[in-house]
Amino acid sequence: MTDRNRRGNDSELNDGSARNVHEIVSPTDELAPISNSEVSSQPIQAKNPFASSAIMIVDDEPTTIEVLTMFLQGEGYERFITTSDPREAMEWLECERPDVLLLDLMMPHIDGLEILERIRHHEHVSHIPVLILTSSTDAETKHRALELGATDFLGKPVDPSELALRLRNTLAAKAYQDRLAFYDALTGLPNRRFFMDQLGRTLLRAQVQSTECALLHIDLDRFQQINDAIGHSVGDALLRGVAERLELSMRPTDYLGIPGVSDEKEPLSRVGGDEFSLLLPGDGALDAATSVARRILASLSEPFHLAGRDVFVTASIGIALFPGDAQNLNALLANADVAMSYAKKRGRNTYQFYDHSLDEASADRLSLETELRGAVERKELRLHYQPKVDIRTGRIMGCEALMRWDHGELGMIPPDQFIPIAEDADLIGEMGEWALRAACQENKRWQDAGLPPISVAVNVSARQFLSDNFVGTVRSALDDSGLEPRYLTIEMTESLIIENPAETSRMLEAIQRMGAKVSIDDFGTGYSSLASLKRFPIDELKIDRSFMQGVPDDQDSAAIVTAIIAFARVLGLFLVAEGVETEEQRAFLAENGCECFQGYLFSRPIPGDELLKLIAASR
Ligand code: C2E
Ligand code: CA
Ligand code: CA
């Protein structure tokens, strides 16, 4: 839809109202042919930089309004809100928030001074500049108007060139003030204040016009950690880059919903350090929100090239709809936030629509978080072990320690349900250290009990790995347990390495120097180029379970698995296939030269004493 058409609809709307006192005038062909598409056919003339400023005119004389409007259109102004009924002035001001008000003083019912006074005492419109139109040369009236906060005066009959100058100066001053007050200096995006203001108005309009509106709350994943790792000035550059990509992810059609609001063309704001909000007004908001959310996630999937390195960042997006999910501003904000937290809980880098059931989920999560805080102390964490099996002989070559939370009331909680909470709540360091120490001690006990030595693998999350002194913790877990380092493997994900190449490289080398091993978990999901892994000190790759699911029938999965097997061989890396559930999968791996597997086919993760029995039986 073109700008003009939307205006057209708007006028029709107003025609339907009983008192046709308000009109939004647009440049029509008869008046002044100035629209973007037609500018080129005009004699060459610089576009008025304030062309899109909204100018409101309140004057009881319709002719004055008409003359002023025509003149200002000739000056290149495009947006007008006019009324000849002063009793409606406040309502329209509040709803439209013009950039400037041209206000007549002498009017029936309410005079201009009274309106001015109300404006200056109004929470949301008090900052709007007001140019007083008056034929009064009476010094006392002028004095009174200045006292009440008039910005400037224009004598009636209005001198066009004077009006043009005063208006331009006023708008320039307002634009500068707005920039300081409503925009974020780092990204140039509107700030939280602007956003809240706009949200209020958008909801008001949506209500009046019975349309919808979608609020997207975008929160960068683990930004604090990234910021700490790359340094704050590169962090700032990253935020600017993110803001740019977010803007590019939106298309004009995403925010053409409600007349007037869309003209602001500022649906995206930076509302917090690493938080952005996006408003999509209009019917079909749900679909628009879905496609924008997808485009945003896709736009962030490519790394940012900053200060000579690749920096990766993802986002979690919560979406709430008005009036479907919430009927007022605060509820809408809260619901988008709940949805965003849920997106994080689901593993981040995703979007989530608000749903009433999420309220329960977030309450559940809150109580889980509280309970998780004491879990280490109350000795509620357990390790289960899943054997790594020699694909040909079926002998147990090692095992992986997998954490469980013995909650008592809720039973044994799997890690997918509490590790993300632990990460967000900053508990992962403590819990991870517990797992590391417990795994080393238990493995040493098995050896002391006379079992043939095997290696134990411990999972380490990015947050834990990047925390202070992780290498020192590994060292002390080994020392305290007396386990020989070669019987310990550290499992970490591919993305951790790619996102933090310098730090991880150094730390992995330190771990290898100690004599422990390094394994890349969930391999194949992190989009790293296989070749880039060559540079890293790694001993083992684990093919992600998702690829095994398709093997051997799905050709793509089969091709990826064989490629990874070949790749591991070239680099001399030990290879483990995860999630092997069927004999066909095992046979496929064996045929293609994979050495080792893990999976339900052989055994689920089991408590240590059960593993002991399995080991004894497998020898
Ligand atoms: P992961 O490291 O990829 O662990 C493998 C997961 O696959 C385990 O889930 C395991 O039970 C499951 N699995 C093994 N074989 C099969 C199979 O044949 N079929 C299927 N469908 N699944 C199989 P689990 O124990 O629920 O652990 C989930 C994730 O939680 C782990 O994924 C790991 O990322 C994380 N995790 C577990 N323990 C720890 C820990 O101590 N620290 C940290 N940071 N993360 C942990
Ligand atoms: Ca693992
Ligand atoms: Ca894995």
XYZ file of C-alpha atoms and ligand atoms in Angstrom:
667
model
C 0.000 0.000 0.000
C 1.258 3.452 -0.756
C 1.359 6.214 1.733
C -1.478 7.933 -0.021
C -3.777 4.969 0.055
C -3.352 4.621 3.732
C -4.252 8.213 4.177
C -7.273 7.594 2.037
C -8.492 4.846 4.332
C -7.896 7.041 7.268
C -10.100 9.796 5.906
C -12.824 7.284 5.203
C -12.637 6.201 8.793
C -13.100 9.739 9.930
C -15.903 10.374 7.502
C -17.784 7.712 9.338
C -17.710 9.594 12.614
C -20.582 11.816 13.590
C -18.667 15.043 13.837
C -16.332 15.446 10.974
C -14.203 17.944 12.757
C -10.929 16.233 12.333
C -9.202 15.419 9.150
C -5.783 14.235 8.235
C -4.965 16.072 5.092
C -2.543 14.559 2.667
C -1.024 15.962 -0.476
C -3.651 15.289 -3.077
C -3.133 15.789 -6.743
C -5.167 18.987 -6.842
C -3.273 20.572 -4.019
C 0.377 19.848 -4.258
C 1.794 16.840 -6.102
C 4.531 16.029 -3.617
C 4.961 12.401 -2.838
C 8.169 10.446 -2.936
C 7.466 8.877 -6.276
C 6.711 12.175 -7.870
C 9.541 14.207 -6.493
C 11.723 13.355 -9.455
C 9.333 15.039 -11.863
C 9.494 18.232 -9.846
C 11.956 20.968 -10.681
C 15.160 20.166 -8.845
C 14.711 21.262 -5.272
C 16.238 19.947 -2.052
C 13.750 17.855 -0.122
C 12.604 19.494 3.066
C 14.503 17.632 5.829
C 11.436 17.901 8.054
C 9.010 16.820 5.347
C 7.738 13.924 7.426
C 7.331 15.899 10.641
C 3.749 15.841 11.834
C 2.276 19.308 11.983
C -0.883 19.827 13.951
C -3.039 22.886 13.377
C -5.857 23.910 15.718
C -7.893 26.889 14.532
C -11.621 27.467 14.630
C -11.431 29.042 11.171
C -11.405 26.219 8.583
C -10.165 28.681 5.970
C -7.078 29.497 7.995
C -6.365 25.784 8.315
C -6.777 25.335 4.596
C -4.510 28.226 3.689
C -1.794 27.179 6.136
C -1.920 23.590 4.989
C -1.687 24.479 1.333
C 1.213 26.773 1.939
C 3.089 24.228 4.029
C 2.514 21.531 1.448
C 4.137 23.855 -1.028
C 7.089 23.965 1.369
C 7.326 20.206 1.198
C 5.580 19.193 4.429
C 3.586 16.015 4.139
C 1.869 15.213 7.417
C -0.926 17.253 8.900
C -3.354 16.761 11.731
C -5.931 19.493 11.776
C -9.074 20.321 13.684
C -11.319 23.313 13.903
C -12.859 22.104 17.151
C -10.570 23.084 20.025
C -12.405 20.678 22.345
C -10.844 17.801 20.448
C -7.357 19.234 20.451
C -6.051 17.413 23.540
C -7.326 14.046 22.448
C -5.698 14.300 19.044
C -2.499 15.646 20.500
C -2.216 12.723 22.826
C -3.007 10.196 20.174
C -0.959 11.663 17.323
C 1.933 13.285 19.224
C 2.746 15.784 16.488
C 6.182 17.352 16.193
C 4.771 20.834 16.411
C 1.440 22.468 17.143
C 0.192 25.634 15.443
C -2.376 26.917 17.901
C -4.900 29.689 17.492
C -5.511 31.723 20.619
C -9.009 33.036 20.176
C -11.434 30.171 19.838
C -14.907 29.361 21.139
C -15.431 26.840 23.998
C -11.768 26.633 24.965
C -9.253 29.265 24.115
C -5.696 28.586 23.044
C -4.154 29.617 26.356
C -6.142 27.012 28.197
C -5.083 24.323 25.737
C -1.479 25.453 26.094
C -1.721 25.183 29.851
C -3.139 21.679 29.637
C -0.398 20.630 27.240
C 2.347 21.814 29.530
C 0.888 19.881 32.421
C 0.322 16.713 30.450
C 2.674 13.820 31.138
C 3.138 12.781 27.521
C 2.731 15.856 25.367
C 4.321 18.570 27.499
C 7.473 18.595 25.348
C 5.698 19.405 22.071
C 6.623 22.853 20.745
C 3.661 25.193 20.345
C 3.608 28.095 17.889
C 0.885 30.532 18.829
C -1.123 32.086 15.989
C -2.529 35.386 17.121
C -3.754 38.597 15.704
C -3.506 39.994 19.168
C -0.793 42.547 19.532
C -1.745 42.770 23.141
C 1.511 42.488 25.111
C -0.181 41.009 28.124
C -1.586 38.053 26.156
C 1.830 37.370 24.680
C 3.402 37.557 28.104
C 0.836 35.133 29.473
C 1.421 32.726 26.560
C 5.173 32.805 27.121
C 4.625 32.158 30.798
C 2.588 29.115 29.923
C 5.392 27.800 27.753
C 4.615 28.964 24.216
C 7.576 28.261 21.954
C 7.066 31.128 19.508
C 4.479 33.484 18.011
C 3.143 34.079 14.564
C 1.115 37.173 13.805
C -2.183 36.793 11.943
C -2.590 37.138 9.009
C 0.372 34.814 8.719
C 3.317 35.924 6.663
C 4.252 32.776 4.707
C 8.031 33.276 4.655
C 8.066 34.032 8.364
C 5.965 30.942 9.058
C 8.335 28.800 6.975
C 11.375 30.031 8.916
C 9.899 29.846 12.381
C 8.508 26.395 11.721
C 11.792 25.106 10.398
C 13.746 26.466 13.364
C 11.272 25.007 15.794
C 11.383 21.608 14.122
C 15.182 21.646 14.000
C 15.358 22.354 17.726
C 12.811 19.651 18.429
C 14.678 17.123 16.287
C 17.886 17.793 18.178
C 16.176 17.469 21.548
C 14.445 14.292 20.454
C 17.696 12.783 19.344
C 19.249 13.357 22.739
C 16.236 12.250 24.692
C 14.855 9.427 22.605
C 17.762 7.837 20.796
C 20.539 5.564 21.871
C 23.932 7.071 21.162
C 25.665 3.743 20.492
C 23.371 2.263 17.854
C 21.384 5.297 16.761
C 18.190 3.353 17.436
C 15.302 4.757 19.468
C 15.781 4.110 23.169
C 13.579 2.611 25.820
C 11.813 5.881 26.500
C 10.882 6.302 22.872
C 9.775 2.730 22.694
C 7.505 2.910 25.724
C 5.970 6.065 24.412
C 5.397 4.585 21.000
C 4.069 1.341 22.411
C 1.465 3.251 24.399
C 0.264 5.089 21.331
C 0.337 2.070 19.093
C -1.838 0.131 21.520
C -4.239 3.031 21.802
C -4.640 3.148 18.053
C -4.886 -0.589 17.709
C -7.681 -0.473 20.252
C -9.505 2.343 18.510
C -9.152 0.747 15.104
C -9.683 -2.818 16.343
C -6.459 -4.088 14.881
C -3.657 -6.161 16.323
C -0.100 -5.522 17.292
C 2.832 -7.853 17.928
C 5.615 -7.098 20.362
C 8.929 -8.875 19.816
C 11.384 -8.851 22.677
C 14.857 -9.719 21.425
C 17.571 -10.640 23.882
C 21.078 -11.575 22.813
C 22.284 -14.913 24.132
C 25.184 -14.886 26.567
C 26.107 -11.371 25.593
C 27.788 -10.690 28.929
C 30.173 -13.546 28.397
C 30.903 -12.558 24.832
C 31.476 -9.008 25.945
C 33.890 -10.121 28.652
C 35.736 -12.300 26.184
C 36.110 -9.814 23.341
C 36.495 -6.639 25.362
C 34.028 -3.844 25.733
C 34.961 -1.748 22.745
C 34.614 -4.699 20.396
C 31.436 -5.504 22.328
C 30.102 -2.079 21.408
C 30.951 -2.667 17.774
C 29.116 -5.985 18.004
C 25.994 -4.258 19.336
C 26.122 -1.781 16.482
C 26.480 -4.626 14.027
C 23.565 -6.473 15.599
C 21.397 -3.345 15.440
C 22.189 -3.010 11.752
C 21.292 -6.596 11.011
C 18.075 -6.334 12.965
C 17.083 -3.319 10.932
C 17.926 -5.085 7.722
C 15.770 -8.008 8.822
C 12.676 -5.874 8.600
C 10.885 -5.043 5.437
C 8.643 -2.062 4.836
C 5.661 -4.382 4.603
C 6.268 -5.549 8.155
C 5.148 -2.270 9.600
C 2.595 -0.885 7.254
C -0.209 -1.915 9.516
C -1.759 1.084 11.180
C -2.040 4.448 9.501
C 0.001 7.065 11.242
C 2.087 4.770 13.392
C 3.753 3.298 10.374
C 4.914 6.715 9.338
C 7.264 6.748 12.253
C 9.178 3.938 10.615
C 10.948 3.255 13.904
C 9.565 -0.064 14.957
C 12.899 -1.206 16.416
C 14.358 0.129 19.654
C 17.280 -0.701 21.882
C 15.590 -1.043 25.245
C 18.497 -2.362 27.307
C 22.170 -3.272 27.067
C 21.665 -6.301 24.856
C 17.895 -6.101 24.502
C 15.910 -4.834 21.571
C 12.185 -4.443 21.108
C 10.252 -4.443 17.939
C 6.678 -3.424 17.340
C 4.623 -4.750 14.458
C 1.224 -3.101 14.331
C -1.663 -4.137 12.137
C -3.731 -7.160 11.258
C -1.710 -10.207 10.449
C 0.752 -9.303 13.193
C 1.225 -12.960 14.054
C 2.444 -13.900 10.607
C 4.560 -10.794 10.329
C 6.118 -11.542 13.721
C 6.930 -15.090 12.690
C 8.672 -14.072 9.512
C 10.545 -11.188 11.099
C 11.701 -13.432 13.964
C 12.963 -15.995 11.486
C 14.756 -13.395 9.442
C 16.399 -11.981 12.556
C 17.711 -15.373 13.659
C 18.964 -16.057 10.141
C 20.624 -12.653 9.929
C 22.614 -13.391 13.086
C 23.779 -16.813 11.965
C 26.732 -15.354 10.068
C 29.661 -14.245 12.222
C 30.564 -10.599 12.700
C 34.040 -9.681 11.542
C 35.333 -7.439 14.284
C 38.881 -6.457 15.113
C 40.294 -9.204 12.945
C 38.205 -12.036 14.331
C 34.887 -13.766 13.827
C 32.418 -13.143 16.602
C 29.251 -15.201 16.878
C 26.120 -14.129 18.636
C 22.597 -15.506 18.699
C 19.351 -14.144 20.076
C 16.260 -15.403 21.848
C 13.002 -13.763 20.856
C 9.751 -13.639 22.820
C 6.576 -12.569 21.056
C 3.297 -11.400 22.567
C 0.210 -10.247 20.719
C -2.199 -7.456 21.508
C -5.047 -7.843 22.252
C -4.894 -11.658 22.062
C -2.318 -12.226 24.810
C -2.643 -9.044 26.796
C -5.007 -6.103 26.960
C -2.657 -3.501 28.317
C 0.867 -2.274 27.919
C 2.392 -3.756 31.049
C 0.870 -7.160 30.523
C 2.068 -7.182 26.925
C 5.617 -6.339 27.982
C 5.569 -8.948 30.726
C 4.243 -11.631 28.402
C 6.839 -10.972 25.720
C 9.433 -11.271 28.455
C 8.054 -14.573 29.715
C 8.090 -15.888 26.147
C 11.686 -14.709 25.699
C 12.817 -16.509 28.869
C 11.137 -19.597 27.580
C 12.984 -19.311 24.276
C 16.222 -19.234 26.289
C 15.158 -22.245 28.239
C 14.494 -24.097 25.013
C 18.148 -23.715 24.164
C 18.354 -20.117 22.880
C 18.736 -18.982 19.271
C 15.004 -19.392 18.778
C 11.707 -17.545 19.041
C 8.720 -18.287 21.189
C 5.157 -17.000 21.141
C 3.594 -16.223 24.475
C 1.084 -18.752 25.721
C -0.760 -18.886 29.028
C 0.884 -22.168 29.885
C 4.237 -20.379 29.881
C 3.238 -18.502 33.021
C 3.122 -21.805 34.799
C 6.333 -22.900 33.168
C 8.128 -19.779 34.287
C 6.787 -20.169 37.793
C 7.972 -23.767 37.719
C 11.283 -22.629 36.458
C 11.613 -20.080 39.185
C 11.014 -22.612 41.869
C 13.368 -25.060 40.147
C 16.018 -22.379 40.107
C 15.571 -21.743 43.820
C 15.805 -25.432 44.557
C 18.761 -25.908 42.249
C 20.714 -23.396 44.302
C 21.061 -25.795 47.168
C 21.364 -28.966 45.121
C 25.145 -29.346 45.365
C 25.190 -28.772 49.082
C 22.280 -31.093 49.688
C 24.158 -33.713 47.633
C 21.290 -34.142 45.185
C 23.426 -34.325 42.046
C 24.331 -37.722 40.606
C 26.494 -38.933 37.788
C 25.345 -41.679 35.500
C 27.777 -43.231 33.077
C 27.249 -44.310 29.521
C 29.804 -46.710 28.087
C 31.829 -45.891 24.972
C 32.110 -49.194 23.157
C 34.633 -50.620 20.700
C 32.547 -51.044 17.577
C 34.188 -54.324 16.537
C 34.910 -56.149 19.794
C 32.024 -54.719 21.874
C 34.424 -54.004 24.716
C 33.940 -50.951 26.915
C 36.717 -48.475 26.110
C 35.574 -45.646 28.300
C 32.498 -43.867 29.558
C 30.811 -40.510 29.611
C 29.599 -38.997 32.876
C 26.133 -37.454 32.559
C 24.663 -35.401 35.327
C 21.270 -35.998 36.930
C 19.478 -34.151 39.643
C 17.850 -36.363 42.230
C 15.102 -33.969 43.198
C 13.225 -36.319 45.523
C 9.762 -34.951 44.920
C 10.076 -34.667 41.126
C 12.289 -37.711 40.770
C 15.426 -37.858 38.654
C 15.556 -34.699 36.521
C 17.474 -34.967 33.220
C 20.193 -32.412 32.450
C 18.362 -30.775 29.553
C 15.879 -29.499 32.107
C 18.271 -28.035 34.620
C 21.581 -27.243 32.872
C 20.090 -24.227 31.012
C 18.683 -22.971 34.314
C 22.014 -23.529 35.997
C 23.725 -21.530 33.279
C 21.345 -18.607 33.521
C 21.452 -18.614 37.302
C 25.238 -18.750 37.318
C 25.265 -22.097 39.071
C 26.910 -24.066 36.303
C 30.430 -23.358 37.542
C 29.792 -24.913 40.919
C 27.819 -27.827 39.506
C 30.315 -28.488 36.745
C 33.163 -28.531 39.217
C 31.271 -31.015 41.320
C 30.786 -33.269 38.260
C 34.453 -33.044 37.338
C 35.638 -33.947 40.831
C 33.069 -36.700 41.283
C 33.918 -38.307 37.926
C 37.662 -38.302 38.656
C 37.167 -39.746 42.141
C 34.808 -42.469 41.012
C 37.030 -43.510 38.117
C 39.999 -43.703 40.481
C 37.947 -45.863 42.860
C 37.136 -48.307 40.042
C 40.827 -48.624 39.229
C 41.704 -49.024 42.883
C 39.126 -51.801 43.047
C 41.159 -53.635 40.413
C 39.217 -52.947 37.247
C 41.080 -52.468 33.973
C 41.502 -48.679 33.681
C 39.110 -46.804 31.409
C 38.781 -43.154 30.612
C 35.919 -40.995 31.869
C 34.566 -38.080 29.841
C 33.073 -35.049 31.553
C 30.829 -32.504 29.809
C 31.765 -28.895 30.201
C 29.437 -26.080 29.191
C 30.713 -22.943 27.505
C 29.939 -20.807 30.482
C 31.870 -23.082 32.783
C 34.780 -23.399 30.409
C 35.129 -19.654 30.020
C 34.851 -19.020 33.742
C 37.880 -18.073 35.768
C 40.520 -20.684 36.087
C 38.820 -23.671 34.509
C 42.209 -25.209 33.750
C 43.145 -24.841 37.419
C 39.976 -26.646 38.435
C 40.819 -29.574 36.145
C 44.306 -29.693 37.595
C 43.044 -29.777 41.155
C 40.313 -32.360 40.407
C 43.032 -34.645 39.040
C 45.452 -33.970 41.899
C 42.847 -34.423 44.608
C 41.519 -37.678 43.187
C 44.901 -39.080 42.198
C 43.508 -40.057 38.780
C 46.110 -40.179 36.044
C 45.297 -37.364 33.573
C 45.182 -39.689 30.573
C 42.011 -41.242 31.991
C 40.129 -37.962 31.857
C 38.493 -36.471 28.752
C 36.917 -33.020 28.608
C 33.896 -32.850 26.273
C 32.899 -29.498 24.900
C 30.844 -28.289 21.982
C 32.094 -27.160 18.654
C 30.505 -23.722 18.919
C 32.474 -22.892 22.046
C 35.693 -23.344 20.130
C 34.613 -21.475 17.026
C 33.257 -18.555 18.969
C 36.292 -18.139 21.182
C 39.200 -19.486 19.166
C 42.058 -17.750 20.942
C 41.094 -18.480 24.558
C 39.930 -22.017 23.918
C 43.055 -22.890 21.979
C 45.287 -21.796 24.790
C 43.231 -23.571 27.416
C 42.919 -26.785 25.439
C 46.671 -26.858 24.969
C 47.112 -26.479 28.707
C 44.718 -29.377 29.300
C 46.568 -31.556 26.804
C 49.921 -30.648 28.337
C 48.565 -31.928 31.621
C 47.950 -35.235 29.852
C 44.130 -35.126 29.747
C 42.170 -35.433 26.486
C 39.910 -33.065 24.626
C 36.765 -34.148 22.796
C 34.387 -32.185 20.569
C 30.801 -33.049 21.403
C 27.766 -32.876 19.101
C 30.091 -32.565 16.154
C 28.571 -31.435 12.884
C 25.926 -29.134 14.355
C 28.082 -26.060 14.794
C 28.538 -25.106 11.153
C 32.296 -24.915 11.538
C 34.284 -25.617 8.485
C 35.904 -28.955 9.028
C 39.245 -27.530 8.001
C 39.220 -24.828 10.672
C 39.265 -27.505 13.374
C 42.729 -28.558 12.241
C 44.154 -25.625 14.094
C 42.801 -26.720 17.439
C 44.330 -29.094 19.940
C 41.748 -31.866 19.900
C 41.911 -35.623 20.481
C 38.422 -36.845 19.742
C 35.269 -36.056 17.752
C 31.768 -37.191 18.628
C 29.330 -37.370 15.728
C 26.109 -35.744 16.820
C 23.143 -37.965 17.555
C 20.963 -36.129 15.046
C 23.001 -37.537 12.159
C 22.790 -41.062 13.496
C 19.014 -40.929 13.461
C 19.000 -40.915 9.659
C 21.606 -43.615 9.223
C 21.675 -45.722 7.137
C 18.484 -44.887 5.175
C 18.678 -41.113 4.804
C 21.275 -40.344 2.164
C 22.222 -36.926 3.483
C 22.841 -38.187 6.996
C 24.780 -41.143 5.662
C 26.896 -38.841 3.511
C 27.652 -36.524 6.417
C 28.599 -39.394 8.685
C 30.954 -40.929 6.123
C 32.486 -37.497 5.481
C 33.114 -36.965 9.187
C 34.644 -40.429 9.494
C 37.016 -39.673 6.605
C 37.818 -36.291 8.037
C 38.621 -37.672 11.479
C 40.927 -40.201 9.914
C 42.828 -37.552 7.953
C 43.324 -35.477 11.069
C 44.179 -38.508 13.181
C 41.307 -37.906 15.593
C 39.594 -40.624 17.595
C 35.949 -40.865 16.548
C 32.887 -41.721 18.622
C 29.363 -42.003 17.199
C 26.640 -40.902 19.612
C 23.069 -42.104 19.876
C 23.468 -45.504 18.256
C 20.205 -47.322 18.829
C 20.040 -50.028 16.185
C 22.201 -52.816 14.892
C 21.921 -51.303 11.363
C 23.459 -48.085 12.572
C 26.283 -49.954 14.282
C 26.948 -52.048 11.184
C 26.995 -48.948 8.958
C 29.547 -47.304 11.244
C 31.715 -50.398 11.415
C 31.688 -50.728 7.632
C 32.741 -47.145 7.204
C 35.554 -47.323 9.687
C 34.222 -45.640 12.821
C 35.998 -47.034 15.856
C 33.724 -46.444 18.761
C 30.076 -45.796 19.619
C 27.770 -44.838 22.425
C 24.061 -45.459 22.530
C 21.043 -47.264 23.836
C 21.916 -50.231 21.621
C 24.624 -51.110 24.104
C 23.521 -49.271 27.233
C 21.752 -46.215 28.542
C 23.601 -44.025 31.044
C 23.656 -46.023 34.289
C 24.862 -45.553 37.882
C 28.536 -46.298 38.550
C 28.013 -49.631 40.312
C 25.995 -50.946 37.369
C 28.702 -49.809 34.982
C 31.226 -51.824 36.969
C 29.212 -54.975 36.380
C 28.949 -54.213 32.666
C 32.696 -53.677 32.389
C 33.420 -56.921 34.139
C 31.001 -58.742 31.830
C 32.396 -57.159 28.665
C 35.927 -58.335 29.320
P 25.403 -34.991 25.385
O 26.725 -34.636 25.946
O 25.296 -34.964 23.904
O 25.049 -36.394 25.956
C 24.443 -37.421 25.231
C 22.976 -37.485 25.508
O 22.385 -38.404 24.632
C 22.656 -37.951 26.914
O 21.473 -37.301 27.348
C 22.386 -39.428 26.665
O 21.570 -40.003 27.642
C 21.693 -39.388 25.353
N 21.821 -40.644 24.631
C 22.823 -41.508 24.667
N 22.619 -42.547 23.836
C 21.431 -42.314 23.233
C 20.668 -43.042 22.243
O 21.028 -44.089 21.764
N 19.493 -42.467 21.866
C 19.045 -41.319 22.380
N 17.880 -40.835 21.962
N 19.746 -40.612 23.312
C 20.931 -41.116 23.723
P 21.375 -36.693 28.778
O 22.058 -37.537 29.779
O 19.950 -36.355 28.994
O 22.227 -35.381 28.650
C 21.813 -34.347 27.830
C 22.854 -33.282 27.706
O 23.057 -32.602 28.944
C 24.212 -33.798 27.336
O 24.259 -34.017 25.965
C 25.101 -32.693 27.781
O 25.141 -31.679 26.802
C 24.370 -32.143 28.985
N 25.046 -32.623 30.194
C 24.959 -33.797 30.803
N 25.749 -33.841 31.887
C 26.378 -32.649 31.950
C 27.359 -32.073 32.843
O 27.841 -32.688 33.789
N 27.777 -30.810 32.580
C 27.282 -30.121 31.510
N 27.724 -28.882 31.319
N 26.386 -30.629 30.664
C 25.940 -31.885 30.871
Ca 28.696 -35.188 25.820
Ca 26.686 -35.093 22.431
